[in-house]
Short mmCIF file of C-alpha atoms and ligand atoms in Angstrom, two decimals:
data_model
loop_
_atom_site.label_atom_id
_atom_site.label_comp_id
_atom_site.label_asym_id
_atom_site.label_seq_id
_atom_site.Cartn_x
_atom_site.Cartn_y
_atom_site.Cartn_z
CA MET Y 1050 118.64 107.30 89.47
CA LYS Y 1051 115.16 108.64 89.29
CA LYS Y 1052 114.99 112.40 89.65
CA ILE Y 1053 112.27 114.20 91.54
CA ALA Y 1054 110.97 117.74 91.79
CA VAL Y 1055 109.13 118.81 95.04
CA PHE Y 1056 106.54 121.64 94.71
CA ALA Y 1057 105.84 123.54 97.94
CA SER Y 1058 104.38 126.91 98.89
CA GLY Y 1059 105.35 127.21 102.62
CA ASN Y 1060 107.25 125.86 105.46
CA GLY Y 1061 108.63 122.75 103.64
CA SER Y 1062 109.03 120.34 106.53
CA ASN Y 1063 108.07 117.54 104.20
CA PHE Y 1064 110.70 119.05 101.54
CA GLN Y 1065 113.22 118.81 104.46
CA SER Y 1066 112.41 115.29 105.35
CA ILE Y 1067 112.78 114.16 101.67
CA VAL Y 1068 116.16 115.88 101.69
CA ASP Y 1069 117.30 114.21 104.92
CA HIS Y 1070 116.10 110.91 103.88
CA ILE Y 1071 118.17 111.19 100.61
CA LYS Y 1072 121.15 112.32 102.49
CA GLU Y 1073 121.00 109.48 104.97
CA GLY Y 1074 120.68 106.87 102.31
CA ASN Y 1075 117.08 106.13 103.20
CA LEU Y 1076 115.60 107.28 99.83
CA ASN Y 1077 117.15 106.31 96.52
CA ALA Y 1078 116.31 109.34 94.48
CA HIS Y 1079 117.89 112.55 93.31
CA LEU Y 1080 116.14 115.61 94.34
CA ALA Y 1081 116.70 117.89 91.37
CA LEU Y 1082 114.54 120.86 91.81
CA LEU Y 1083 112.31 122.82 94.26
CA VAL Y 1084 109.24 124.56 92.60
CA CYS Y 1085 107.81 127.28 94.65
CA ASP Y 1086 104.99 129.90 93.91
CA LYS Y 1087 105.62 131.99 97.02
CA PRO Y 1088 108.71 134.11 96.89
CA GLY Y 1089 109.82 134.45 100.50
CA ALA Y 1090 108.58 130.99 101.64
CA LYS Y 1091 110.74 129.18 104.21
CA VAL Y 1092 111.03 126.22 101.90
CA ILE Y 1093 113.28 128.26 99.54
CA GLU Y 1094 115.89 128.80 102.42
CA ARG Y 1095 115.83 124.96 103.05
CA ALA Y 1096 116.60 124.31 99.33
CA LYS Y 1097 119.51 126.75 99.47
CA LYS Y 1098 120.98 125.30 102.58
CA ALA Y 1099 120.72 121.86 100.96
CA GLY Y 1100 122.28 123.04 97.66
CA ILE Y 1101 119.12 122.22 95.71
CA PRO Y 1102 118.21 124.45 92.83
CA SER Y 1103 114.85 126.16 93.03
CA PHE Y 1104 112.43 127.69 90.47
CA VAL Y 1105 110.58 130.42 92.30
CA PHE Y 1106 107.92 132.14 90.51
CA HIS Y 1107 105.09 134.85 91.15
CA PRO Y 1108 101.79 133.58 89.62
CA LYS Y 1109 100.46 137.07 89.38
CA GLU Y 1110 103.26 138.07 86.89
CA TYR Y 1111 101.77 135.52 84.41
CA GLN Y 1112 98.69 135.90 82.26
CA ASN Y 1113 97.27 132.51 83.53
CA LYS Y 1114 98.19 129.09 84.77
CA SER Y 1115 99.09 127.63 81.49
CA HIS Y 1116 101.71 130.32 81.16
CA PHE Y 1117 103.40 129.64 84.25
CA GLU Y 1118 103.19 125.77 84.03
CA THR Y 1119 104.76 125.99 80.58
CA GLU Y 1120 107.69 127.72 82.24
CA ILE Y 1121 107.69 125.11 85.06
CA LEU Y 1122 107.53 122.38 82.34
CA GLN Y 1123 110.62 123.67 80.74
CA GLN Y 1124 112.47 123.60 83.98
CA LEU Y 1125 111.36 119.95 84.67
CA LYS Y 1126 112.66 119.09 81.19
CA ASN Y 1127 115.92 120.72 81.77
CA PHE Y 1128 116.43 118.85 85.01
CA GLU Y 1129 114.96 115.69 83.42
CA VAL Y 1130 112.54 115.23 86.15
CA ASP Y 1131 110.76 111.89 86.37
CA LEU Y 1132 108.29 112.49 89.29
CA ILE Y 1133 106.58 115.56 90.62
CA VAL Y 1134 106.10 115.34 94.34
CA LEU Y 1135 103.55 117.93 95.73
CA ALA Y 1136 104.15 118.92 99.40
CA GLY Y 1137 102.17 121.82 100.54
CA TYR Y 1138 101.81 123.29 97.08
CA MET Y 1139 98.63 125.34 97.43
CA ARG Y 1140 97.47 125.24 93.86
CA LEU Y 1141 95.66 122.88 91.52
CA ILE Y 1142 97.72 121.38 88.88
CA GLY Y 1143 96.54 122.18 85.28
CA PRO Y 1144 96.53 120.47 81.93
CA THR Y 1145 99.93 121.74 80.94
CA LEU Y 1146 101.57 119.66 83.64
CA LEU Y 1147 98.96 116.86 83.92
CA ASN Y 1148 99.16 115.88 80.30
CA GLU Y 1149 103.04 115.61 80.38
CA TYR Y 1150 103.24 113.90 83.74
CA GLU Y 1151 100.35 111.59 83.76
CA GLY Y 1152 100.67 108.99 86.62
CA LYS Y 1153 103.75 110.95 87.65
CA ILE Y 1154 102.45 113.46 90.07
CA ILE Y 1155 101.76 112.71 93.69
CA ASN Y 1156 100.33 114.68 96.67
CA ILE Y 1157 100.24 114.26 100.43
CA HIS Y 1158 97.05 115.53 102.27
CA PRO Y 1159 96.61 115.61 105.97
CA SER Y 1160 93.29 113.69 106.25
CA LEU Y 1161 91.80 110.31 105.26
CA LEU Y 1162 90.47 111.37 101.84
CA PRO Y 1163 87.76 111.55 100.49
CA SER Y 1164 87.15 113.17 103.88
CA PHE Y 1165 88.07 116.73 104.45
CA PRO Y 1166 89.67 117.68 101.07
CA GLY Y 1167 90.92 121.31 100.51
CA LYS Y 1168 92.31 123.74 102.86
CA ASN Y 1169 92.46 123.32 106.74
CA ALA Y 1170 91.77 119.69 106.60
CA ILE Y 1171 93.24 119.21 110.29
CA GLU Y 1172 90.78 121.82 111.52
CA GLN Y 1173 87.91 120.44 109.48
CA ALA Y 1174 88.49 116.99 111.06
CA LEU Y 1175 88.49 118.55 114.52
CA GLU Y 1176 85.29 120.58 113.93
CA ALA Y 1177 83.49 117.39 112.59
CA GLY Y 1178 84.47 115.52 115.92
CA VAL Y 1179 85.77 112.50 114.15
CA LYS Y 1180 87.87 110.19 116.37
CA ILE Y 1181 90.25 108.99 113.57
CA THR Y 1182 91.80 111.12 110.95
CA GLY Y 1183 95.13 110.40 109.03
CA VAL Y 1184 97.31 111.14 105.99
CA THR Y 1185 96.59 110.34 102.34
CA ILE Y 1186 98.99 109.98 99.60
CA HIS Y 1187 97.37 110.01 96.01
CA TYR Y 1188 97.75 110.57 92.41
CA VAL Y 1189 97.04 113.95 91.17
CA ASP Y 1190 94.38 114.76 88.75
CA GLU Y 1191 92.56 118.02 87.93
CA GLY Y 1192 90.39 118.16 91.00
CA MET Y 1193 90.95 119.19 94.61
CA ASP Y 1194 92.63 116.11 96.40
CA THR Y 1195 90.38 113.74 94.20
CA GLY Y 1196 93.01 111.50 92.45
CA PRO Y 1197 93.44 107.78 93.08
CA ILE Y 1198 94.66 106.87 96.48
CA ILE Y 1199 98.00 105.35 96.74
CA ALA Y 1200 98.29 104.85 100.56
CA GLN Y 1201 96.77 105.98 103.88
CA ARG Y 1202 97.85 106.17 107.46
CA ALA Y 1203 95.22 106.50 110.35
CA ILE Y 1204 95.76 108.63 113.39
CA GLU Y 1205 93.71 108.84 116.54
CA ILE Y 1206 92.37 112.05 117.73
CA SER Y 1207 92.25 112.15 121.57
CA GLU Y 1208 90.03 114.22 123.73
CA ASP Y 1209 92.75 116.87 124.51
CA ASP Y 1210 93.90 117.28 120.94
CA ASN Y 1211 93.73 120.85 119.49
CA ALA Y 1212 94.78 121.96 115.98
CA GLU Y 1213 98.43 122.35 117.01
CA THR Y 1214 98.95 118.92 118.70
CA LEU Y 1215 97.02 117.10 116.00
CA ALA Y 1216 99.17 118.91 113.25
CA ASN Y 1217 102.36 117.72 115.05
CA LYS Y 1218 101.07 114.21 115.07
CA ILE Y 1219 100.20 114.45 111.38
CA HIS Y 1220 103.44 115.97 110.42
CA LYS Y 1221 105.39 113.30 112.29
CA ILE Y 1222 103.76 110.53 110.29
CA GLU Y 1223 104.13 112.50 107.09
CA HIS Y 1224 107.80 112.83 107.47
CA THR Y 1225 108.44 109.05 107.09
CA PHE Y 1226 105.40 108.11 105.23
CA TYR Y 1227 106.14 110.27 102.17
CA PRO Y 1228 109.69 109.14 101.70
CA GLU Y 1229 108.48 105.58 101.96
CA ILE Y 1230 105.88 105.88 99.38
CA ILE Y 1231 108.17 107.93 97.00
CA GLN Y 1232 110.60 104.98 97.33
CA LYS Y 1233 107.77 102.53 96.57
CA TRP Y 1234 106.83 104.60 93.37
CA ILE Y 1235 110.49 104.55 92.25
CA ASN Y 1236 110.80 100.69 92.83
CA GLU Y 1237 107.58 100.12 90.76
CA ASN Y 1238 108.40 102.53 87.92
CA LYS Y 1239 111.96 101.45 86.95
C1 LIG F 688 101.27 119.04 105.02
O1 LIG F 688 100.52 118.81 106.03
C2 LIG F 688 100.69 118.35 103.77
O2 LIG F 688 100.02 117.20 104.11
C3 LIG F 688 99.77 119.38 103.11
O3 LIG F 688 100.48 120.62 103.47
C4 LIG F 688 101.33 120.53 104.59
C5 LIG F 688 102.63 121.10 104.12
O4 LIG F 688 103.54 121.10 105.27
N1 LIG F 688 99.67 119.15 101.84
P1 LIG F 688 105.19 121.54 105.08
O5 LIG F 688 105.23 122.72 104.23
O6 LIG F 688 105.59 120.37 104.33
O7 LIG F 688 105.72 121.58 106.38
#
């Protein structure tokens, strides 16, 4: 069975949906490790509850990115991780991980890329006044939300949507879309 690691920095609702899909037999993978760069983030509690090991670190305690990524890499190797799933991990991935996991790092972003990359994608879409936004799952490269697109889902923005209602719509899609695409990656990378 393929082993995955989820990287997250905050709430972890996508982490939770992956846990739940696996538990319910709707995703055939082993969630081996949570990697979190924010001690105190809610996602750490979720991992504890689900009995999933986590590697939590404080970036400021390291000289630079390559130092903490070297430690992450060691953890990934210990757990024999095949695929890295970024789910709200608020950091760019550096060469240490990119070189070792080429084509094996994916991310989910709450807009139809290449529109609205970076932070606050939902607010950016509302401000731009677009009528359709969505969710993108893509391979990760050294840029900010720039890697090759794997799949996208569109969502209509209605007149009365605000940041909260739109975020809810987006999360609802993400929570089934991400497990589906992870399963697809696994099927194609046997
Ligand atoms: C999601 O909207 C995802 O698209 C973005 O960060 C958010 C993470 O939410 N990359 P959560 O922590 O999974 O609840």
